[in-house]
Amino acid sequence: MSEALNVEELFGKNVFTLGKMKERLPGTTFREVRKVMEHGGELSRESADVVAKAMKDWAVENGATHYTHWFQPLTGITAEKHDAFVTHPDEEGRTLLEFSGKELIKGESDASSFPSGGLRATFEARGYTVWDITSPAFLKEDATGVILCIPTAFCSYKGEALDKKTPLLRSMEAVSEQALRIVRLFGNTGATKVTASVGPEQEYFLVDRAKYLQREDLIFAGRSLFGAPAPKGQELEDHYYGAIRERIGAYMKDLNVELWKMGVTAKTQHNEVAPAQHELAPIYETANIAVDHNQLVMETMKRVAIQHSLRCLLHEKPYAGVNGSGKHDNWSITTDDGVNLLDPGDTPNKNIQFLLVLSCILKAVDTHAALLRQSAADVGNDQRLGADEAPPAIISVFLGEQLDDVVRQLVETGDALHVKKGGKLKTGVKSLPDFEKDATDRNRTSPFAFTGNKFEFRMVGSADSVASPNTVLNTIVAEAFCEAADKLEKAKDFEIAVHDLIKENFSAHERIIFNGDGYSEEWVKEAERRGLPNIKSTIEAADMLTTKKAIGLFENFGVYTKTELESRKEIIFESYAKTINIEALTMIDMASKQIIPAVMKYAGRLAGDVNAIKAAGVDAAVQTDELKEIQKNLKLMKKALDDLKALEKKASAISDQRELAFFYKDKVRPVMTALREPADALEMLVDKKDWPFPTYADLLFEG
Ligand code: ADP
Ligand code: MG
């Protein structure tokens, strides 16, 4: 039996929660902090000092030696620079531990080594980190000790966002402001804020660390670049929800403990579809906290894996031929008086506020489908989207039978008089109770699905931050709300006007609804007929950031400036080219130094055997055929390897980042495939003992 965990005691142990602040701060300071948290503004200098001292005392009591402004630069991961609390020793050589309000609220760092996409020349290297008071400070325990982490936003000297969090916070304000206008129209005078909530389900792979360390591709690219399929894949569907193996169970247990301590509500854990693939889902939270926590989930997954002699792969497609990993971004918006605007109630056809909100969301998603697609794009995710395992690259909305029927009635007749009910679920077994089933079945292929009282955006990649998808969602919905409110606030007869607007929105944007099989070829054609964008790659999607429509939207709601958008686009091109460059160089390395030499050695031995067999006067046809097959593939490999090297040289002469990215996509990628194919064929021809690194079977089925 493993030792019992006291979760209630563990949970939030390492978080400087409101509760701890209440205990440790004078009443006036605590009230000031709460006010700023809820309604914005700035803490006075005096209060900041008081909060900083209380925070430091708490951190030090819990073993902290350093603090850090924890932020999310455009690399997609988090960044931290640790500063010890120690101060200059006094005359007697003693140090005092100090932490001031100034240090809590603002940090200044040389930011020139973070990607800025031209926003900041190296001579303008100043970057500022600013405390996000709405996300609680926490302690991180790792090999460096205990570090007090202060969640911050990261901006340039001129105030341009250099991170993923600043635009997210701006978008949360935008959607709150516009959603309030909507609820006011329906007579809600009490709500003062509308909060976007997010619950990101995180998929991941685990692999034995010793085997991982034998694979340069896993080390450098986070995914396998060579590898013939194992005899067994996921076809038996025996891994999904399967019993969790001992070693993985021990990992999940420690992962949960680490996350709970930091206040992350790790809730659900299970095996996923592919062998060695798993999922963790937290309980949803306010969007910016959910984004912070998802970063912590990813980081902690990696750290705990090492402690268990495992490695955690967050790449969207670590192995060819089995499912890759994604992140389902569950999103909803709720007023501070507790109304989830996405809750249809029992009679959605009569819930006018819900229908208006739903019609606005459809309008937003249809109008800005390309932007939403872009928000989920990254180089790894290109390997996964549209590959019969993840949603296609086409954005559509799944509403389910019940709402679809309501929308249809509204569009056809202008009124939705009836609503389909779920009815009783009958199992046919007397001892099992019949129960009310949901009015709608699940659809697993849709990229944007309504799931009861939230939307589930399923396109996001597993390694990506969920900041951008939620920034886009908040902003496009804010725009649709704003346009609705502009009309309705002026309406002479509100009831007629709202009725007309709902019908107008649904009729104009009905084309975005699709309840069928998103994996099918027919859908691709049908979507084209409907005029829905099908943007296949990350770099094509990047161009969507700077269309007139996108710039207009983001500037209008103060989420991104044109310059910020341009810089983000530039970074996408840059990092895309860099990523594929690393992959190509890794393949060159593995092919030249490992695969080709191993195959040559084996072929040499086989040739010797052929001669010996022939000398013995026996027919060596089997050996000769085998040898010919090996030579054929070896030749193909050599040719692709030379081509790849030549392309790499060509690439180094291209200076325009967009051109370079497209060069990697259109020219380099196909040659990488041409190099992989014969190598994978060779893996099936060569003695396993001679193969230079662990195979898919080794990586996926044990450890
Ligand atoms: P499934 O895999 O069946 O879709 P999970 O339970 O794995 O569901 O994950 C659902 C996620 O959605 C959880 O993170 C959950 O907290 C989150 N969620 C539930 N309700 C809401 C809501 N109203 N807004 C945002 N997220 C929500
Ligand atoms: Mg799930």
Tab-separated table of C-alpha atoms in Angstrom, residues 212-646:
chain	number	residue	atom	x	y	z
A	212	TYR	CA	15.373	8.675	-25.094
A	213	LEU	CA	19.017	9.534	-24.550
A	214	GLN	CA	19.993	7.188	-27.353
A	215	ARG	CA	17.872	9.092	-29.861
A	216	GLU	CA	19.252	12.382	-31.138
A	217	ASP	CA	15.927	13.178	-32.788
A	218	LEU	CA	14.046	12.999	-29.482
A	219	ILE	CA	16.746	15.029	-27.773
A	220	PHE	CA	17.044	17.800	-30.361
A	221	ALA	CA	13.658	17.847	-32.058
A	222	GLY	CA	11.376	16.402	-29.380
A	223	ARG	CA	10.009	13.962	-31.949
A	224	SER	CA	11.243	10.946	-33.865
A	225	LEU	CA	12.516	11.723	-37.350
A	226	PHE	CA	13.187	8.083	-38.242
A	227	GLY	CA	11.422	4.891	-37.247
A	228	ALA	CA	9.537	2.055	-38.893
A	229	PRO	CA	6.134	1.347	-37.361
A	230	ALA	CA	6.017	-1.186	-34.538
A	231	PRO	CA	4.086	-4.405	-35.284
A	232	LYS	CA	1.371	-3.108	-33.015
A	233	GLY	CA	0.078	0.451	-32.960
A	234	GLN	CA	-3.194	1.728	-31.553
A	235	GLU	CA	-5.471	-0.429	-33.738
A	236	LEU	CA	-6.760	-2.585	-30.904
A	237	GLU	CA	-7.826	0.548	-29.049
A	238	ASP	CA	-6.674	-1.099	-25.865
A	239	HIS	CA	-4.730	1.835	-24.450
A	240	TYR	CA	-7.458	4.482	-24.247
A	241	TYR	CA	-8.737	4.518	-20.655
A	242	GLY	CA	-6.752	1.296	-20.079
A	243	ALA	CA	-5.448	0.395	-16.624
A	244	ILE	CA	-2.468	2.573	-15.779
A	245	ARG	CA	0.847	0.731	-15.467
A	246	GLU	CA	2.744	0.834	-12.170
A	247	ARG	CA	5.570	3.026	-13.390
A	248	ILE	CA	3.212	5.512	-15.018
A	249	GLY	CA	0.921	5.467	-12.004
A	250	ALA	CA	3.811	6.402	-9.718
A	251	TYR	CA	4.639	9.251	-12.085
A	252	MET	CA	1.054	10.514	-12.171
A	253	LYS	CA	0.853	10.411	-8.394
A	254	ASP	CA	3.951	12.561	-7.941
A	255	LEU	CA	2.860	14.885	-10.726
A	256	ASN	CA	-0.481	15.465	-9.024
A	257	VAL	CA	1.177	16.179	-5.684
A	258	GLU	CA	3.565	18.709	-7.218
A	259	LEU	CA	0.724	20.415	-9.069
A	260	TRP	CA	-1.681	20.445	-6.129
A	261	LYS	CA	0.978	22.070	-3.974
A	262	MET	CA	1.166	24.896	-6.498
A	263	GLY	CA	-2.610	25.246	-6.520
A	264	VAL	CA	-3.112	23.593	-9.892
A	265	THR	CA	-6.373	21.663	-9.805
A	266	ALA	CA	-5.186	18.498	-11.569
A	267	LYS	CA	-8.445	16.591	-11.752
A	268	THR	CA	-8.616	13.895	-14.416
A	269	GLN	CA	-5.951	11.452	-15.528
A	270	HIS	CA	-6.157	8.636	-18.024
A	271	ASN	CA	-4.356	6.756	-20.755
A	272	GLU	CA	-4.917	8.211	-24.211
A	273	VAL	CA	-5.406	6.590	-27.605
A	274	ALA	CA	-1.776	6.027	-28.617
A	275	PRO	CA	0.479	3.645	-26.690
A	276	ALA	CA	2.521	5.555	-24.066
A	277	GLN	CA	0.171	8.548	-24.379
A	278	HIS	CA	-1.704	10.046	-21.436
A	279	GLU	CA	-3.874	13.016	-20.481
A	280	LEU	CA	-4.275	15.349	-17.554
A	281	ALA	CA	-7.207	17.747	-17.227
A	282	PRO	CA	-7.492	20.450	-14.572
A	283	ILE	CA	-10.633	22.142	-13.284
A	284	TYR	CA	-11.302	25.301	-15.280
A	285	GLU	CA	-10.225	28.702	-13.958
A	286	THR	CA	-10.053	32.355	-14.973
A	287	ALA	CA	-8.309	32.479	-18.344
A	288	ASN	CA	-5.002	34.070	-17.297
A	289	ILE	CA	-4.627	31.772	-14.302
A	290	ALA	CA	-5.485	28.775	-16.476
A	291	VAL	CA	-2.789	29.835	-18.924
A	292	ASP	CA	-0.231	30.205	-16.117
A	293	HIS	CA	-1.241	26.868	-14.673
A	294	ASN	CA	-1.048	25.105	-18.004
A	295	GLN	CA	2.529	26.325	-18.331
A	296	LEU	CA	3.207	24.914	-14.879
A	297	VAL	CA	1.564	21.630	-15.850
A	298	MET	CA	3.834	21.279	-18.880
A	299	GLU	CA	6.942	22.242	-16.955
A	300	THR	CA	6.128	19.978	-14.023
A	301	MET	CA	5.331	17.061	-16.331
A	302	LYS	CA	8.852	17.320	-17.707
A	303	ARG	CA	10.515	17.748	-14.319
A	304	VAL	CA	8.747	14.871	-12.577
A	305	ALA	CA	9.431	12.613	-15.566
A	306	ILE	CA	13.167	13.004	-15.037
A	307	GLN	CA	12.758	12.016	-11.385
A	308	HIS	CA	11.150	8.784	-12.577
A	309	SER	CA	13.826	8.067	-15.187
A	310	LEU	CA	11.316	8.982	-17.849
A	311	ARG	CA	11.073	11.821	-20.346
A	312	CYS	CA	7.881	13.646	-21.134
A	313	LEU	CA	7.313	14.458	-24.806
A	314	LEU	CA	4.919	17.340	-25.364
A	315	HIS	CA	5.477	17.484	-29.130
A	316	GLU	CA	2.303	17.306	-31.210
A	317	LYS	CA	3.567	14.346	-33.209
A	318	PRO	CA	6.382	12.424	-31.502
A	319	TYR	CA	5.774	9.237	-33.518
A	320	ALA	CA	4.547	8.722	-37.069
A	321	GLY	CA	1.637	6.338	-37.494
A	322	VAL	CA	0.071	6.745	-34.056
A	323	ASN	CA	-2.008	9.645	-32.747
A	324	GLY	CA	-0.268	12.832	-31.761
A	325	SER	CA	-1.094	15.099	-28.828
A	326	GLY	CA	-3.285	18.141	-28.597
A	327	LYS	CA	-4.807	20.356	-26.039
A	328	HIS	CA	-8.560	20.837	-25.778
A	329	ASP	CA	-9.202	24.405	-24.784
A	330	ASN	CA	-12.554	24.535	-22.969
A	331	TRP	CA	-13.854	28.101	-22.869
A	332	SER	CA	-16.854	29.884	-21.384
A	333	ILE	CA	-17.805	33.319	-20.075
A	334	THR	CA	-19.490	33.986	-16.749
A	335	THR	CA	-20.756	37.139	-15.028
A	336	ASP	CA	-19.526	37.887	-11.537
A	337	ASP	CA	-23.064	37.313	-10.315
A	338	GLY	CA	-22.760	33.731	-11.458
A	339	VAL	CA	-24.447	33.475	-14.858
A	340	ASN	CA	-22.609	31.353	-17.425
A	341	LEU	CA	-23.564	33.047	-20.688
A	342	LEU	CA	-23.130	29.737	-22.481
A	343	ASP	CA	-25.618	27.857	-20.336
A	344	PRO	CA	-28.662	27.124	-22.504
A	345	GLY	CA	-30.881	25.944	-19.638
A	346	ASP	CA	-33.594	23.367	-20.270
A	347	THR	CA	-35.354	25.386	-22.927
A	348	PRO	CA	-32.695	27.042	-25.058
A	349	ASN	CA	-35.344	28.006	-27.604
A	350	LYS	CA	-36.845	30.401	-25.050
A	351	ASN	CA	-33.563	31.626	-23.612
A	352	ILE	CA	-33.172	34.780	-25.676
A	353	GLN	CA	-29.975	35.964	-23.993
A	354	PHE	CA	-28.352	32.581	-24.647
A	355	LEU	CA	-29.492	32.582	-28.272
A	356	LEU	CA	-28.096	36.061	-28.800
A	357	VAL	CA	-24.767	35.052	-27.236
A	358	LEU	CA	-24.639	31.872	-29.304
A	359	SER	CA	-25.450	33.738	-32.504
A	360	CYS	CA	-22.690	36.243	-31.726
A	361	ILE	CA	-20.173	33.444	-31.157
A	362	LEU	CA	-21.102	31.836	-34.463
A	363	LYS	CA	-20.692	35.171	-36.174
A	364	ALA	CA	-17.324	35.722	-34.479
A	365	VAL	CA	-15.980	32.296	-35.413
A	366	ASP	CA	-17.204	32.534	-38.999
A	367	THR	CA	-15.933	36.069	-39.510
A	368	HIS	CA	-12.519	35.314	-38.024
A	369	ALA	CA	-12.113	31.596	-38.762
A	370	ALA	CA	-8.677	32.246	-40.230
A	371	LEU	CA	-7.497	33.984	-37.064
A	372	LEU	CA	-8.775	31.237	-34.828
A	373	ARG	CA	-7.003	28.715	-37.025
A	374	GLN	CA	-3.836	30.791	-36.754
A	375	SER	CA	-4.057	30.881	-32.972
A	376	ALA	CA	-3.693	27.090	-32.870
A	377	ALA	CA	-0.954	26.875	-35.461
A	378	ASP	CA	2.554	25.832	-34.668
A	379	VAL	CA	5.198	23.928	-36.505
A	380	GLY	CA	4.627	20.707	-34.587
A	381	ASN	CA	0.855	20.948	-34.912
A	382	ASP	CA	1.188	21.023	-38.717
A	383	GLN	CA	2.077	17.325	-38.440
A	384	ARG	CA	-1.177	16.536	-36.737
A	385	LEU	CA	-4.067	18.693	-37.934
A	386	GLY	CA	-6.124	17.090	-40.641
A	387	ALA	CA	-4.427	13.734	-40.250
A	388	ASP	CA	-7.463	11.678	-39.167
A	389	GLU	CA	-6.625	11.984	-35.524
A	390	ALA	CA	-7.202	15.645	-34.860
A	391	PRO	CA	-9.627	18.154	-36.233
A	392	PRO	CA	-8.997	19.221	-39.816
A	393	ALA	CA	-7.370	22.570	-40.450
A	394	ILE	CA	-10.824	23.924	-41.368
A	395	ILE	CA	-12.653	25.762	-38.629
A	396	SER	CA	-16.283	24.769	-38.145
A	397	VAL	CA	-18.684	24.719	-35.210
A	398	PHE	CA	-20.469	21.670	-33.821
A	399	LEU	CA	-23.683	22.555	-32.028
A	400	GLY	CA	-25.223	19.144	-31.546
A	401	GLU	CA	-28.702	17.982	-32.422
A	402	GLN	CA	-30.655	20.056	-29.941
A	403	LEU	CA	-29.182	23.469	-30.705
A	404	ASP	CA	-28.859	22.713	-34.373
A	405	ASP	CA	-32.581	22.122	-34.441
A	406	VAL	CA	-33.262	25.385	-32.595
A	407	VAL	CA	-31.062	27.324	-35.017
A	408	ARG	CA	-32.756	25.692	-38.002
A	409	GLN	CA	-36.212	26.643	-36.743
A	410	LEU	CA	-35.059	30.201	-36.172
A	411	VAL	CA	-33.532	30.527	-39.600
A	412	GLU	CA	-36.467	28.907	-41.383
A	413	THR	CA	-39.443	30.331	-39.558
A	414	GLY	CA	-38.065	33.101	-37.393
A	415	ASP	CA	-39.254	31.268	-34.268
A	416	ALA	CA	-38.068	28.238	-32.354
A	417	LEU	CA	-41.224	26.793	-30.886
A	418	HIS	CA	-40.009	23.445	-29.645
A	419	VAL	CA	-36.861	21.849	-28.284
A	420	LYS	CA	-35.609	18.284	-28.582
A	421	LYS	CA	-35.047	16.497	-25.306
A	422	GLY	CA	-32.555	13.793	-24.521
A	423	GLY	CA	-35.119	11.269	-23.319
A	424	LYS	CA	-34.441	8.229	-21.190
A	425	LEU	CA	-31.383	6.115	-21.665
A	426	LYS	CA	-32.499	2.500	-21.692
A	427	THR	CA	-29.829	-0.123	-21.116
A	428	GLY	CA	-32.157	-3.102	-21.240
A	429	VAL	CA	-30.786	-4.317	-17.924
A	430	LYS	CA	-33.298	-4.381	-15.077
A	431	SER	CA	-30.755	-3.784	-12.346
A	432	LEU	CA	-29.401	-0.618	-14.012
A	433	PRO	CA	-31.395	2.550	-13.619
A	434	ASP	CA	-32.724	4.346	-16.710
A	435	PHE	CA	-31.565	7.949	-16.647
A	436	GLU	CA	-32.031	11.172	-18.540
A	437	LYS	CA	-29.464	11.278	-21.282
A	438	ASP	CA	-27.882	14.415	-22.712
A	439	ALA	CA	-29.783	16.033	-25.511
A	440	THR	CA	-26.727	15.754	-27.711
A	441	ASP	CA	-24.165	13.063	-28.387
A	442	ARG	CA	-20.461	13.893	-28.511
A	443	ASN	CA	-18.685	14.681	-31.740
A	444	ARG	CA	-14.969	14.055	-31.629
A	445	THR	CA	-13.927	15.395	-35.013
A	446	SER	CA	-15.065	18.993	-34.709
A	447	PRO	CA	-12.470	21.690	-34.049
A	448	PHE	CA	-14.928	23.895	-32.152
A	449	ALA	CA	-17.662	22.015	-30.359
A	450	PHE	CA	-20.429	23.142	-28.047
A	451	THR	CA	-20.296	20.833	-25.035
A	452	GLY	CA	-23.163	21.681	-22.729
A	453	ASN	CA	-22.198	25.031	-21.237
A	454	LYS	CA	-18.868	25.777	-22.924
A	455	PHE	CA	-17.105	25.551	-26.219
A	456	GLU	CA	-14.243	23.130	-26.661
A	457	PHE	CA	-11.586	24.372	-29.089
A	458	ARG	CA	-9.781	21.181	-30.020
A	459	MET	CA	-7.261	22.401	-32.504
A	460	VAL	CA	-4.598	23.651	-30.100
A	461	GLY	CA	-1.243	21.848	-30.082
A	462	SER	CA	-0.026	20.015	-26.995
A	463	ALA	CA	3.227	21.967	-26.658
A	464	ASP	CA	1.726	25.387	-27.259
A	465	SER	CA	0.648	27.969	-24.721
A	466	VAL	CA	-3.135	28.401	-24.600
A	467	ALA	CA	-2.708	32.165	-24.345
A	468	SER	CA	-3.105	32.951	-28.044
A	469	PRO	CA	-6.208	30.841	-28.700
A	470	ASN	CA	-7.967	32.447	-25.753
A	471	THR	CA	-6.795	35.923	-26.711
A	472	VAL	CA	-8.360	35.438	-30.141
A	473	LEU	CA	-11.549	33.885	-28.766
A	474	ASN	CA	-12.074	36.694	-26.283
A	475	THR	CA	-11.426	39.381	-28.868
A	476	ILE	CA	-13.549	38.048	-31.709
A	477	VAL	CA	-16.451	37.458	-29.342
A	478	ALA	CA	-15.975	40.948	-27.888
A	479	GLU	CA	-16.339	42.341	-31.400
A	480	ALA	CA	-19.540	40.418	-32.126
A	481	PHE	CA	-20.989	41.491	-28.754
A	482	CYS	CA	-20.013	45.083	-29.445
A	483	GLU	CA	-21.749	45.085	-32.819
A	484	ALA	CA	-24.852	43.529	-31.295
A	485	ALA	CA	-24.912	45.995	-28.407
A	486	ASP	CA	-24.420	48.948	-30.775
A	487	LYS	CA	-27.582	47.916	-32.598
A	488	LEU	CA	-29.694	46.826	-29.676
A	489	GLU	CA	-28.937	49.728	-27.355
A	490	LYS	CA	-30.459	52.017	-29.986
A	491	ALA	CA	-33.449	49.803	-30.761
A	492	LYS	CA	-36.924	51.254	-30.276
A	493	ASP	CA	-38.483	47.870	-29.644
A	494	PHE	CA	-35.853	45.704	-27.985
A	495	GLU	CA	-37.797	42.460	-28.262
A	496	ILE	CA	-38.317	42.726	-31.989
A	497	ALA	CA	-34.786	43.967	-32.562
A	498	VAL	CA	-33.130	41.155	-30.628
A	499	HIS	CA	-35.306	38.569	-32.331
A	500	ASP	CA	-34.333	39.962	-35.738
A	501	LEU	CA	-30.658	40.141	-34.847
A	502	ILE	CA	-30.531	36.531	-33.665
A	503	LYS	CA	-32.145	35.392	-36.892
A	504	GLU	CA	-29.846	37.621	-38.933
A	505	ASN	CA	-26.700	36.311	-37.228
A	506	PHE	CA	-27.711	32.688	-37.558
A	507	SER	CA	-28.748	33.079	-41.190
A	508	ALA	CA	-25.594	34.927	-42.183
A	509	HIS	CA	-23.232	32.549	-40.410
A	510	GLU	CA	-25.004	29.208	-40.615
A	511	ARG	CA	-22.319	27.983	-43.010
A	512	ILE	CA	-19.842	27.620	-40.135
A	513	ILE	CA	-22.025	24.930	-38.487
A	514	PHE	CA	-21.034	21.362	-39.296
A	515	ASN	CA	-22.217	18.387	-37.303
A	516	GLY	CA	-20.834	15.608	-39.491
A	517	ASP	CA	-17.529	13.751	-39.778
A	518	GLY	CA	-14.719	16.282	-39.884
A	519	TYR	CA	-12.205	13.659	-40.957
A	520	SER	CA	-13.954	12.891	-44.244
A	521	GLU	CA	-12.777	13.986	-47.665
A	522	GLU	CA	-16.327	15.162	-48.482
A	523	TRP	CA	-16.120	17.714	-45.709
A	524	VAL	CA	-13.009	19.254	-47.225
A	525	LYS	CA	-14.900	19.690	-50.497
A	526	GLU	CA	-18.075	20.844	-48.814
A	527	ALA	CA	-16.145	23.415	-46.770
A	528	GLU	CA	-14.612	24.741	-49.944
A	529	ARG	CA	-18.068	25.100	-51.482
A	530	ARG	CA	-19.147	27.000	-48.378
A	531	GLY	CA	-16.175	29.311	-48.727
A	532	LEU	CA	-14.587	28.331	-45.399
A	533	PRO	CA	-10.817	28.799	-45.226
A	534	ASN	CA	-8.614	25.681	-45.199
A	535	ILE	CA	-5.203	26.926	-44.109
A	536	LYS	CA	-2.801	24.040	-44.161
A	537	SER	CA	0.366	25.269	-42.519
A	538	THR	CA	1.545	27.474	-39.704
A	539	ILE	CA	3.340	29.842	-42.005
A	540	GLU	CA	0.358	30.322	-44.288
A	541	ALA	CA	-1.700	30.945	-41.163
A	542	ALA	CA	0.821	33.545	-39.950
A	543	ASP	CA	-0.146	35.868	-42.788
A	544	MET	CA	-3.656	36.035	-41.303
A	545	LEU	CA	-2.308	38.065	-38.382
A	546	THR	CA	-1.754	41.135	-40.475
A	547	THR	CA	-4.769	41.220	-42.778
A	548	LYS	CA	-6.704	44.472	-42.705
A	549	LYS	CA	-9.525	42.666	-40.936
A	550	ALA	CA	-7.250	41.298	-38.206
A	551	ILE	CA	-5.424	44.569	-37.576
A	552	GLY	CA	-8.758	46.409	-37.453
A	553	LEU	CA	-10.166	43.943	-34.941
A	554	PHE	CA	-7.202	43.875	-32.592
A	555	GLU	CA	-6.526	47.607	-32.678
A	556	ASN	CA	-10.175	48.391	-32.138
A	557	PHE	CA	-10.236	46.424	-28.900
A	558	GLY	CA	-6.761	47.418	-27.786
A	559	VAL	CA	-5.446	43.856	-27.804
A	560	TYR	CA	-2.549	44.122	-30.272
A	561	THR	CA	-1.140	47.061	-32.178
A	562	LYS	CA	-0.243	46.638	-35.828
A	563	THR	CA	3.436	46.626	-34.851
A	564	GLU	CA	2.881	43.904	-32.273
A	565	LEU	CA	1.080	41.779	-34.861
A	566	GLU	CA	3.823	42.251	-37.413
A	567	SER	CA	6.459	41.285	-34.883
A	568	ARG	CA	4.566	38.141	-33.924
A	569	LYS	CA	4.300	37.127	-37.549
A	570	GLU	CA	8.016	37.632	-38.002
A	571	ILE	CA	8.733	35.415	-34.989
A	572	ILE	CA	6.567	32.645	-36.420
A	573	PHE	CA	8.545	32.624	-39.666
A	574	GLU	CA	11.814	32.728	-37.779
A	575	SER	CA	11.031	29.945	-35.360
A	576	TYR	CA	9.462	27.795	-38.083
A	577	ALA	CA	12.637	27.959	-40.168
A	578	LYS	CA	14.816	27.348	-37.121
A	579	THR	CA	12.800	24.332	-36.027
A	580	ILE	CA	12.932	22.613	-39.395
A	581	ASN	CA	16.576	23.502	-39.734
A	582	ILE	CA	17.296	21.703	-36.452
A	583	GLU	CA	15.248	18.720	-37.629
A	584	ALA	CA	17.097	18.590	-40.946
A	585	LEU	CA	20.506	18.850	-39.280
A	586	THR	CA	19.534	16.132	-36.811
A	587	MET	CA	18.520	13.857	-39.678
A	588	ILE	CA	21.783	14.539	-41.470
A	589	ASP	CA	23.655	13.680	-38.302
A	590	MET	CA	21.762	10.470	-37.570
A	591	ALA	CA	21.849	9.310	-41.182
A	592	SER	CA	25.542	10.017	-41.720
A	593	LYS	CA	26.940	8.948	-38.378
A	594	GLN	CA	24.574	6.229	-37.269
A	595	ILE	CA	22.249	4.690	-39.833
A	596	ILE	CA	24.446	4.572	-42.941
A	597	PRO	CA	27.538	3.241	-41.126
A	598	ALA	CA	25.461	0.565	-39.362
A	599	VAL	CA	23.818	-0.520	-42.596
A	600	MET	CA	27.146	-0.583	-44.436
A	601	LYS	CA	28.647	-2.773	-41.778
A	602	TYR	CA	25.731	-5.162	-41.923
A	603	ALA	CA	25.794	-5.177	-45.740
A	604	GLY	CA	29.519	-5.937	-45.691
A	605	ARG	CA	28.907	-8.917	-43.433
A	606	LEU	CA	26.086	-10.093	-45.620
A	607	ALA	CA	28.306	-9.802	-48.733
A	608	GLY	CA	30.895	-11.955	-46.961
A	609	ASP	CA	28.160	-14.509	-46.247
A	610	VAL	CA	27.100	-14.496	-49.904
A	611	ASN	CA	30.667	-15.275	-50.957
A	612	ALA	CA	31.083	-17.983	-48.344
A	613	ILE	CA	27.781	-19.618	-49.277
A	614	LYS	CA	28.657	-19.514	-52.951
A	615	ALA	CA	32.114	-20.926	-52.198
A	616	ALA	CA	30.410	-23.790	-50.418
A	617	GLY	CA	28.653	-24.496	-53.700
A	618	VAL	CA	25.200	-23.489	-52.458
A	619	ASP	CA	22.697	-21.091	-54.014
A	620	ALA	CA	22.899	-17.702	-52.216
A	621	ALA	CA	19.832	-16.182	-53.887
A	622	VAL	CA	18.066	-15.235	-50.628
A	623	GLN	CA	21.111	-13.447	-49.264
A	624	THR	CA	21.784	-11.782	-52.610
A	625	ASP	CA	18.217	-10.440	-52.891
A	626	GLU	CA	18.395	-9.106	-49.385
A	627	LEU	CA	21.691	-7.442	-50.128
A	628	LYS	CA	20.318	-5.883	-53.320
A	629	GLU	CA	17.324	-4.505	-51.438
A	630	ILE	CA	19.648	-3.007	-48.836
A	631	GLN	CA	21.881	-1.464	-51.481
A	632	LYS	CA	18.876	0.025	-53.273
A	633	ASN	CA	17.675	1.763	-50.114
A	634	LEU	CA	21.167	2.777	-49.134
A	635	LYS	CA	21.544	4.503	-52.477
A	636	LEU	CA	18.235	6.305	-52.022
A	637	MET	CA	19.355	7.424	-48.586
A	638	LYS	CA	22.675	8.662	-49.867
A	639	LYS	CA	20.997	10.638	-52.625
A	640	ALA	CA	18.467	12.239	-50.227
A	641	LEU	CA	21.241	12.967	-47.751
A	642	ASP	CA	23.291	14.788	-50.389
A	643	ASP	CA	20.195	16.703	-51.513
A	644	LEU	CA	19.408	17.700	-47.956
A	645	LYS	CA	22.937	18.944	-47.364
A	646	ALA	CA	22.783	20.985	-50.568
